[in-house]
Coordinates of C-alpha atoms and ligand atoms in Angstrom, one line a residue:
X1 CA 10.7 16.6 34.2
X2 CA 8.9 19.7 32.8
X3 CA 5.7 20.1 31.4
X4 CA 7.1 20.9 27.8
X5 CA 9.5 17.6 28.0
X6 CA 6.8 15.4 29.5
X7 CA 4.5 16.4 26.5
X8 CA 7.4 16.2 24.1
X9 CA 7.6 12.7 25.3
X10 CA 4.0 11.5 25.1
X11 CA 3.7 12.8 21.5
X12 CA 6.4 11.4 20.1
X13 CA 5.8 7.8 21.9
X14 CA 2.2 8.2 20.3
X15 CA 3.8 8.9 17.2
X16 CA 5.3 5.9 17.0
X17 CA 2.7 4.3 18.5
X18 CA 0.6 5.4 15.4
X19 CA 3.9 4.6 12.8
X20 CA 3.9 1.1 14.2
X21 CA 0.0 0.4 13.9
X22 CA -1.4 2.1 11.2
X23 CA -1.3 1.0 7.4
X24 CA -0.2 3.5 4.9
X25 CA -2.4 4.3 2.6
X26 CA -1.6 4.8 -1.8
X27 CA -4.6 6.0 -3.7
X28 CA -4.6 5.6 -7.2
X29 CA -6.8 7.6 -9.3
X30 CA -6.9 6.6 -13.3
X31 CA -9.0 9.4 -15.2
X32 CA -11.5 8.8 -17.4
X33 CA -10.7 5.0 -16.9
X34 CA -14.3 3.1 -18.4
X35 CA -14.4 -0.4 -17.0
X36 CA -13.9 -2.1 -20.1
X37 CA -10.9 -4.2 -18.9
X38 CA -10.9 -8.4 -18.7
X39 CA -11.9 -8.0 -15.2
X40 CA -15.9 -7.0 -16.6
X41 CA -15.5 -9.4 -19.0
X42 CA -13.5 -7.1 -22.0
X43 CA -10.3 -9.5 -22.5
X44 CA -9.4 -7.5 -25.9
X45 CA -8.4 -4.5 -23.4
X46 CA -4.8 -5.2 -21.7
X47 CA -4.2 -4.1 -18.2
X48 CA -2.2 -7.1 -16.7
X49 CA -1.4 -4.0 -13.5
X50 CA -4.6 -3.6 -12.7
X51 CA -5.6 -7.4 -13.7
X52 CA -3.2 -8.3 -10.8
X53 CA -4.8 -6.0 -8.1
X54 CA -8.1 -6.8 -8.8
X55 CA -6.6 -10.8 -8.0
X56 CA -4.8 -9.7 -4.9
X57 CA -7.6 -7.1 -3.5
X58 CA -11.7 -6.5 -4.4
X59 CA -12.5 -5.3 -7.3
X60 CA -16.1 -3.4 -6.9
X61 CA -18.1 -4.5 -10.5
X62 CA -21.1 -1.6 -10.2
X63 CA -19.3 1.1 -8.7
X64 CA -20.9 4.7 -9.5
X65 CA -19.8 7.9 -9.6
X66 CA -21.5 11.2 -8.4
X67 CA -21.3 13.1 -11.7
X68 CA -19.6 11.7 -15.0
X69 CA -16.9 14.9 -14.9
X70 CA -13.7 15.1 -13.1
X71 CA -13.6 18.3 -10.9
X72 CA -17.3 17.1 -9.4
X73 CA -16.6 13.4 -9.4
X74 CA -13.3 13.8 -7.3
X75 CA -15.0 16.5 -4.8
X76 CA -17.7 14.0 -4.3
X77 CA -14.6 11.1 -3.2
X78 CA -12.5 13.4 -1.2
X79 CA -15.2 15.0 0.9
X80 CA -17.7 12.5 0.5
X81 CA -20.3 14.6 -0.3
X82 CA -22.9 14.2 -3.3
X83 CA -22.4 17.0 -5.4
X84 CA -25.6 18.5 -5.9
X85 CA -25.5 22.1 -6.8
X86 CA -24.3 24.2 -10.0
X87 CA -21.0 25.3 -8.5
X88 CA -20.5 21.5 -6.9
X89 CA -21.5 19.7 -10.3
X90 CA -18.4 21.7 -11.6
X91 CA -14.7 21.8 -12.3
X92 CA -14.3 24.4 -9.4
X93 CA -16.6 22.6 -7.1
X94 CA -13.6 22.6 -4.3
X95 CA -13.6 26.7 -4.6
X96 CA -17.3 26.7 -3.1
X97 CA -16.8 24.2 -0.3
X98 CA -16.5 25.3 3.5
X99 CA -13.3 22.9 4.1
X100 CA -13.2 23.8 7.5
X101 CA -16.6 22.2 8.7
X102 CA -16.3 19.4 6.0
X103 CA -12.8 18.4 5.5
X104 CA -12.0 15.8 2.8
X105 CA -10.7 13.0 3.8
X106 CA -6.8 13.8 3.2
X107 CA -7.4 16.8 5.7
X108 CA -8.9 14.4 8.4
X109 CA -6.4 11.3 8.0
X110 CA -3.8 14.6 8.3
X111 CA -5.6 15.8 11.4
X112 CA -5.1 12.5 13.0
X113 CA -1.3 11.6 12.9
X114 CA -0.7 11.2 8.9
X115 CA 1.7 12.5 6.6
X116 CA -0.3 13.3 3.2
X117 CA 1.2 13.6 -0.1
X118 CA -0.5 14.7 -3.4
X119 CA 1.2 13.4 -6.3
X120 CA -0.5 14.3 -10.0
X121 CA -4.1 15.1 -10.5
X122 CA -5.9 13.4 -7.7
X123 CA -8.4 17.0 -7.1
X124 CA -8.9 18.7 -10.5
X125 CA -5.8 20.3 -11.4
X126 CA -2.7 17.9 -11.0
X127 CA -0.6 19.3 -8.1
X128 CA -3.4 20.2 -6.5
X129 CA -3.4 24.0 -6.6
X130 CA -5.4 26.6 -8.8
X131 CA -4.8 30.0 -9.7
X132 CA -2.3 31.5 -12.7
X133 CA -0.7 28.2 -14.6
X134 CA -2.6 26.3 -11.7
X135 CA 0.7 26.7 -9.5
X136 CA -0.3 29.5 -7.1
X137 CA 0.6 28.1 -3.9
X138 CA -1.4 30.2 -2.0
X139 CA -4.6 28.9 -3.6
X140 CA -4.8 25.0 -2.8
X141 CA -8.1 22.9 -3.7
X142 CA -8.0 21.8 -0.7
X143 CA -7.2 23.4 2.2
X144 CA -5.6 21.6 5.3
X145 CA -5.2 18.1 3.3
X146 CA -1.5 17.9 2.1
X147 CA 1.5 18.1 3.9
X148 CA 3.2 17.9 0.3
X149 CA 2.2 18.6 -2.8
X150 CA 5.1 18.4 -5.0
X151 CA 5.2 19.8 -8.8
X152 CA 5.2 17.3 -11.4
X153 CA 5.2 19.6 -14.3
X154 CA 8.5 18.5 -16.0
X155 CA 9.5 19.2 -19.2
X156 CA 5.5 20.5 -19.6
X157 CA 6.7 23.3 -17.7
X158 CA 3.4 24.3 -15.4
X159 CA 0.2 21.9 -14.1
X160 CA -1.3 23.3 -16.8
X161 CA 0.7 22.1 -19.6
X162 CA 1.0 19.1 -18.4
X163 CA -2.7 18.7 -18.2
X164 CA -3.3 18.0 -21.3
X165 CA 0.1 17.2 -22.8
X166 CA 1.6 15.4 -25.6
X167 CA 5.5 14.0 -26.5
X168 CA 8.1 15.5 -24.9
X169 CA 6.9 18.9 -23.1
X170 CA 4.3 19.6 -26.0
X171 CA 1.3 20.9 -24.6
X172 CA -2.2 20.9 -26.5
X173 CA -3.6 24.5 -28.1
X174 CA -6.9 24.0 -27.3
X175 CA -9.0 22.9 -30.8
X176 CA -5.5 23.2 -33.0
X177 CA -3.6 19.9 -31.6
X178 CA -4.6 16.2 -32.3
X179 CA -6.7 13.9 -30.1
X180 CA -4.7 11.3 -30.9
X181 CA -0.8 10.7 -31.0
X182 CA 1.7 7.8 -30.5
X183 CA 5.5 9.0 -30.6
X184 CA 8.3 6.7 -30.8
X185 CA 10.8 6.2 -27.9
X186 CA 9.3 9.5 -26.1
X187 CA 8.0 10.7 -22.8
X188 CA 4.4 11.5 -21.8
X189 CA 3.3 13.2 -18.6
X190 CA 2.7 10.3 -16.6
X191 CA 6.2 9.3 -16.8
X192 CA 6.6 13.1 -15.1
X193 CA 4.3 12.1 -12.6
X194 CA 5.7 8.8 -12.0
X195 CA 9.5 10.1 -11.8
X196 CA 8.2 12.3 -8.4
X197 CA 5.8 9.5 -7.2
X198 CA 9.1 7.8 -6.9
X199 CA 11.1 10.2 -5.2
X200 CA 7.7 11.1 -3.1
X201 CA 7.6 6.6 -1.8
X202 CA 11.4 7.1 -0.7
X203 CA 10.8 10.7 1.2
X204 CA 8.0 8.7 3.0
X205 CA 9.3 5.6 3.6
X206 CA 11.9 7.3 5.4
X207 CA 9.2 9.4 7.8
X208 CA 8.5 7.9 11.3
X209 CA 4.7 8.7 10.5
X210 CA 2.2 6.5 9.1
X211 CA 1.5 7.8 5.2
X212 CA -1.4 8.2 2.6
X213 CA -0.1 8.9 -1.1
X214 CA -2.4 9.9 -3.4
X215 CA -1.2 9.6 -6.7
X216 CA -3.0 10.9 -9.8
X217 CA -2.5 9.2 -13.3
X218 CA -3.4 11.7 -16.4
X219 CA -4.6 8.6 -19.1
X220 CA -6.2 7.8 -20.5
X221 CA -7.8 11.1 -20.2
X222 CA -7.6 13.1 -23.7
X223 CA -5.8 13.7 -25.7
X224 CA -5.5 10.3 -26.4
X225 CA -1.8 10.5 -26.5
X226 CA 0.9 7.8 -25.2
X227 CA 4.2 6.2 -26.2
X228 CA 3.5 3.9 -29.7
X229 CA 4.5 0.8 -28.2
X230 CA 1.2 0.8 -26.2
X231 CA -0.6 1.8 -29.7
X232 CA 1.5 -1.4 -31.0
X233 CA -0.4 -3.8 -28.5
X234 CA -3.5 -3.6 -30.2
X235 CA -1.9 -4.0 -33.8
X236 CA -3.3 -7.8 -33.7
X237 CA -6.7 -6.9 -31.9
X238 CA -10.3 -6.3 -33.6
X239 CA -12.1 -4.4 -31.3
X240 CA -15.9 -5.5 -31.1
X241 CA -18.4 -3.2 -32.4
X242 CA -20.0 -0.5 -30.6
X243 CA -23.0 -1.6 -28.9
X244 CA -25.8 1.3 -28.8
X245 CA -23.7 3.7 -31.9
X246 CA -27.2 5.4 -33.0
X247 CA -28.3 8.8 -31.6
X248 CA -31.1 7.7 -29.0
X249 CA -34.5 8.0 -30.2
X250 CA -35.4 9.9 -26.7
X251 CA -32.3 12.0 -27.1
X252 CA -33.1 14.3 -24.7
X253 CA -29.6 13.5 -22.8
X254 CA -27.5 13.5 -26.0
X255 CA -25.1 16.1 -27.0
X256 CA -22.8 17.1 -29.3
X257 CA -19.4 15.7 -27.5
X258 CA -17.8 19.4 -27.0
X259 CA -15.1 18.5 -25.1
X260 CA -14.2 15.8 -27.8
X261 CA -14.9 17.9 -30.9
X262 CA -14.1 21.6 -29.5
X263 CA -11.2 20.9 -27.6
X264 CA -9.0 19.1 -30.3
X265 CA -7.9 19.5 -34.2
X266 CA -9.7 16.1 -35.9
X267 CA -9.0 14.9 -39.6
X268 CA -12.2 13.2 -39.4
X269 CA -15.6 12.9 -37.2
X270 CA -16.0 9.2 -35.7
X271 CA -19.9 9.4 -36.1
X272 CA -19.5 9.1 -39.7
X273 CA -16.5 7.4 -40.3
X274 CA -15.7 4.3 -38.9
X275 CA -11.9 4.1 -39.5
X276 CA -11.8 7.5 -37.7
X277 CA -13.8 5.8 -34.7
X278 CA -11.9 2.9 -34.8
X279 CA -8.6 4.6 -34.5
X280 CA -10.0 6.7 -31.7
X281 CA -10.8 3.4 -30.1
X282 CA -7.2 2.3 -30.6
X283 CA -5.8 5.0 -28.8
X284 CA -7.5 5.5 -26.0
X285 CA -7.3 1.1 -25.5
X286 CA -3.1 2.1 -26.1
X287 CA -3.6 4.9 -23.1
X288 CA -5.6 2.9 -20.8
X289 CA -2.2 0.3 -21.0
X290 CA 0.2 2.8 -20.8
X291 CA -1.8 3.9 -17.3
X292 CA -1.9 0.4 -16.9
X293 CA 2.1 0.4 -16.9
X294 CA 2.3 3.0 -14.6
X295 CA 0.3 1.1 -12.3
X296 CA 2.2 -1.3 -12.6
X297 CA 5.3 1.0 -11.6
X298 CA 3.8 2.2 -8.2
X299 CA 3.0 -1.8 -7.4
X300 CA 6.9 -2.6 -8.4
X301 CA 8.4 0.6 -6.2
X302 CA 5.6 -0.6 -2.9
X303 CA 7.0 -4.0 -3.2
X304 CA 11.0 -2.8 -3.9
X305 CA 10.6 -1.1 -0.9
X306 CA 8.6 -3.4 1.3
X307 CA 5.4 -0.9 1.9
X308 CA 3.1 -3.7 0.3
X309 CA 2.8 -5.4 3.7
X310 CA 1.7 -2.2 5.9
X311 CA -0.3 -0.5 2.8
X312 CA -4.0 0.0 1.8
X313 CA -4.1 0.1 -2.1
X314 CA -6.9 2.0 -3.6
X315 CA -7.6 2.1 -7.6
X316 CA -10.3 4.1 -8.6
X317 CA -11.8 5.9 -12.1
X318 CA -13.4 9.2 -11.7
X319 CA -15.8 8.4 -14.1
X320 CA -16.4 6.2 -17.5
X321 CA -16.7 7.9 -20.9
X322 CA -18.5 7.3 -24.2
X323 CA -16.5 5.6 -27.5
X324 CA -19.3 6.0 -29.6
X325 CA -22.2 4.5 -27.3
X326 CA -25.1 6.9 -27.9
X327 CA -23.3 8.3 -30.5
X328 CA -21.3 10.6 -27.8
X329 CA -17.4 10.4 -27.7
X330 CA -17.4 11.8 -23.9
X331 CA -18.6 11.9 -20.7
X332 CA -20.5 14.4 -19.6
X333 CA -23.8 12.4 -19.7
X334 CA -26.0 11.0 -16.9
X335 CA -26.0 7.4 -18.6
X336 CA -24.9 4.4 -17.0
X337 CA -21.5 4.3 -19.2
X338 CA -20.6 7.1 -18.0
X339 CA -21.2 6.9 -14.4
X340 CA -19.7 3.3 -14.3
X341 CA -16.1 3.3 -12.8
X342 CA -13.7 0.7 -11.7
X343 CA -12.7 0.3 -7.9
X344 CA -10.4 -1.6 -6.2
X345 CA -9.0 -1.8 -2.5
X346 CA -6.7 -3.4 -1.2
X347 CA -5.7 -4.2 2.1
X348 CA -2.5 -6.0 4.0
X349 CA -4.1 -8.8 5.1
X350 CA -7.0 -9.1 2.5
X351 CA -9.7 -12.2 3.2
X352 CA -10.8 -13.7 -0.3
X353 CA -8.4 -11.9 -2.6
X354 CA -10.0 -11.6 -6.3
X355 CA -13.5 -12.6 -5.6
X356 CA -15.5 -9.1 -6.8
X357 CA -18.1 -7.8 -5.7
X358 CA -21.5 -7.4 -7.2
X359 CA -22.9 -5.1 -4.3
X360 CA -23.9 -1.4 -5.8
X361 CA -21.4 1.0 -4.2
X362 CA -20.6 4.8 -4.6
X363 CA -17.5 6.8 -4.8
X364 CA -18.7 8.7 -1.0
X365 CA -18.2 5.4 0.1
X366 CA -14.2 5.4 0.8
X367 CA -13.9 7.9 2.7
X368 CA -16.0 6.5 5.8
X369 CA -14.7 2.8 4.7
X370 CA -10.8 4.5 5.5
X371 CA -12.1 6.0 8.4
X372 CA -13.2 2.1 9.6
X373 CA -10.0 0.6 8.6
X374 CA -8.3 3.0 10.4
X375 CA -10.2 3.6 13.6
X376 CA -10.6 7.2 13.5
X377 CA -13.7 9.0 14.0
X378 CA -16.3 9.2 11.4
X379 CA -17.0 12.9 10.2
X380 CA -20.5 13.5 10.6
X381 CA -21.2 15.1 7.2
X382 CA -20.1 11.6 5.9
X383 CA -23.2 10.8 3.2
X384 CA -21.6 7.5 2.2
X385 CA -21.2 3.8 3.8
X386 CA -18.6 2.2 5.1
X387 CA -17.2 -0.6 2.6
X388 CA -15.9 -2.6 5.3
X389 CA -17.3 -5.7 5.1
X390 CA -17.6 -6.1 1.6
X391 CA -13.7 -5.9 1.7
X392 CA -14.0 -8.5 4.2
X393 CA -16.8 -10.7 2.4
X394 CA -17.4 -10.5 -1.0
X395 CA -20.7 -11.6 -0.5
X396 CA -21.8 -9.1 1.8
X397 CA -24.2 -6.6 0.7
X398 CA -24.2 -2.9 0.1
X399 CA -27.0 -0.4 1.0
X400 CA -28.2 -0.9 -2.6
X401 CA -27.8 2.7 -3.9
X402 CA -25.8 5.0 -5.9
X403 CA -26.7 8.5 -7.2
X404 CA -25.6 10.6 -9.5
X405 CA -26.3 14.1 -10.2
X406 CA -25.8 16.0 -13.4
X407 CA -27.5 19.3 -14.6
X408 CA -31.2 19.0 -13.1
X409 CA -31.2 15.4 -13.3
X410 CA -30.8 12.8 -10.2
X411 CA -29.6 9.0 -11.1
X412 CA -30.4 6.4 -8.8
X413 CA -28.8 3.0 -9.3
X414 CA -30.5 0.4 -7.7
X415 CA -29.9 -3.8 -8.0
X416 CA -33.8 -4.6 -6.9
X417 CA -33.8 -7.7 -8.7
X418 CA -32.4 -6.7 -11.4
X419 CA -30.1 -3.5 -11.7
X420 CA -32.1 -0.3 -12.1
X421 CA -31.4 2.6 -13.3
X422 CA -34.4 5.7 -11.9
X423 CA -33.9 9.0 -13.6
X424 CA -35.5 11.8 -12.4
X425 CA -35.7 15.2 -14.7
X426 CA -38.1 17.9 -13.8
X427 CA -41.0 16.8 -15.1
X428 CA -40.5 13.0 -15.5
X429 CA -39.0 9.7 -14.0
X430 CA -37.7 7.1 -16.2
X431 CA -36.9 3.8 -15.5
X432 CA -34.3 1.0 -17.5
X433 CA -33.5 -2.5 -16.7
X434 CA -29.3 -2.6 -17.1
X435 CA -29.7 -6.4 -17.0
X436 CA -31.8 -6.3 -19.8
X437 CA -30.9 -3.1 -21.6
X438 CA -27.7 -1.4 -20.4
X439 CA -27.8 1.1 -23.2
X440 CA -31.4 2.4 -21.4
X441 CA -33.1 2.2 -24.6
X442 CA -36.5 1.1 -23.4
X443 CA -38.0 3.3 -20.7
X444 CA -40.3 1.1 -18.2
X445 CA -41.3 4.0 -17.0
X446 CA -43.9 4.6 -19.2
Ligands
CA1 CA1 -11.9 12.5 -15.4

């Protein structure tokens, strides 16, 4: 036998030595998912999909993000690295990272034996590649993470239109279209991006390689636009009112929602008119259960095709958002609303399914906790902690830390004995009690 056979031979038995072993992994991303579902105690919010893998997996109740915006937030998950500078704190923070020396996590699962798949927006722009129309396949996010990256545009035509999109292949004109909408008996872009997760699950299943998925919902980010049967649910519901709705008195952190106000046409302003606010409410409740029905899709095809039993599951929100708290409809903020995200994982053969978690944990922390379920090497530019045990014991306990960074300012969640939020400016730290005063209110700092 000749060298090139013998080789030939030991790579492909290793291959299969890998297909047989390893899990497959589906991450979920939701954007701009708060956690106001019945899992924190919210049971006017319906999300039965998500309900059910927080019962079947661990749901993590104070996970943080590293910056309450998307680009930064999902740079900080996939290389898992705290965005710190200007250029990482942004939408383009992928552009200025050296991927070579610090590959994301897709590019190191890839490196070691997996197939990787980017379905929707799981790095900033859905698909996964920048440039013209955000389609230039020459200019990926992330270089060296995706075997496939398959175009999800639809009847939106280009990444870009899809982005944002309404009904049926409309797509926003930045400050001239609605925030909100609810067509009848029409499709939205996450049925676009479900239609090739779909085909994506069969293409893999059929693969003698083990698989992460990475799948990238688009609600319930604005505008707040979905089907009208999810607006429907909610015809019955009075939503609570919003805790925290005045401008804060130290309102150095305030501002003027820009993305809200600038980016979309609005009859009315929701600080000022509470129908307005709560029909803004409405909506984006009626998109966080249309995402929750796409959820509920991927579960259904796993299961139909019998990749539950080998499969991690991962759900996770790349940051919360403001309806109203603070008088800010946004993110964009270094308060604890919007740095709070769901997180769930997952795994085939999970110990204590649907006890949570109360340990503080960090979005830089599932990358080295795949790297542990998996057995592969740990990157040493890793700045997070493995998760591990937590998924095995909900009772185990975290490294007690999260940060956040935003602007000039440094967040530091802490539980001490109570949970702590430290907030460091240039000139001063302040200091809130979340226990106490979630909506940081009453600096102990001083
Ligand atoms: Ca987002």
């Amino acid at each position: 036998m000749n060298y090139r056979i013998a080789l030939s031979l030991l790579l492909a038995c290793s291959s299969l030595s890998l297909a047989a072993t390893q899990p497959n992994i589906i991450l979920i991303c939701i954007d701009d998912l708060r956690p106001e579902l019945p899992s924190f105690g919210k049971d006017y919010i319906q999300a039965p999909a998500i309900e059910g893998l927080a019962a079947e997996g661990r749901l993590f109740k104070r996970h943080y993000v590293q910056a309450p915006t998307c680009g930064a937030s999902r740079f900080a998950m996939l290389t898992g690295l705290y965005p710190k500078t200007a250029k990482q704190l942004s939408n383009g923070a992928f552009r200025s990272h050296d991927h070579n020396s610090a590959p994301s996590f897709p590019a190191h699962l890839r490196s070691h034996g997996y197939l990787t798949s980017c379905v929707g927006k799981v790095s900033h722009y859905p698909g996964g590649f920048t440039g013209k129309n955000w389609n230039d396949k020459t200019k990926p996010e992330l270089p060296g993470a995706w075997d496939r990256q398959p175009d999800c545009s639809g009847d939106w035509l280009t990444p870009q239109g899809l982005m944002h999109g309404y009904a049926d292949g409309k797509a926003r004109k930045r400050g001239k279209t609605p925030a909100l909408e609810a067509a009848a008996k029409a499709s939205y872009p996450d049925d676009a991006i479900l239609d090739t997760f779909h085909q994506e699950i069969a293409f893999l299943n059929d693969q003698k390689k083990p698989w992460l998925c990475a799948v990238g919902l688009l609600r319930p980010h604005l505008p707040f636009a979905c089907p009208k049967e999810f607006l429907a649910c909610y015809d019955q519901t009075e939503l609570p009112s919003i805790p925290a709705a005045k401008k804060p008195k130290q309102g150095e952190f305030w501002h003027p929602s820009a993305e809200f106000f600038g980016g979309y046409k609005h009859p009315s302003d929701p600080r000022n008119n509470a129908k307005y606010a709560d029909a803004v409410r409405r909506h984006y409740a009626a998109c966080v259960t249309y995402a929750d029905s796409k959820v509920a899709e991927i579960l259904e095809t796993l299961e139909s095709t019998g990749a539950t039993k080998n499969t991690i599951i991962i759900l996770w929100s790349d940051h919360g958002w403001h309806l109203g708290e603070q008088q800010i409809w946004g993110k964009h903020s270094p308060y604890h609303v919007a740095l709070h995200a769901p997180l769930i994982i997952k795994t085939p053969e999970m110990l204590k399914p649907g006890v949570p978690s109360e340990a503080v944990v960090e979005s830089i922390d599932i990358y080295p906790t795949l790297c542990e379920l998996l057995s592969l090497p740990t990157p040493g530019h890793l700045e997070g902690t493995s998760l591990v045990k937590i998924v095995a014991d909900p009772r185990a306990e975290s490294d007690d830390l999260a940060i956040a960074h935003w602007g000039k300012l440094r967040s530091e969640i802490r539980s001490d004995d109570h949970q702590i939020i430290n907030r460091k400016t240039n000139k001063t730290t302040q200091r809130y009690n979340l226990a106490k005063d979630p909506h940081e209110s009453h600096n102990l700092a001083h």
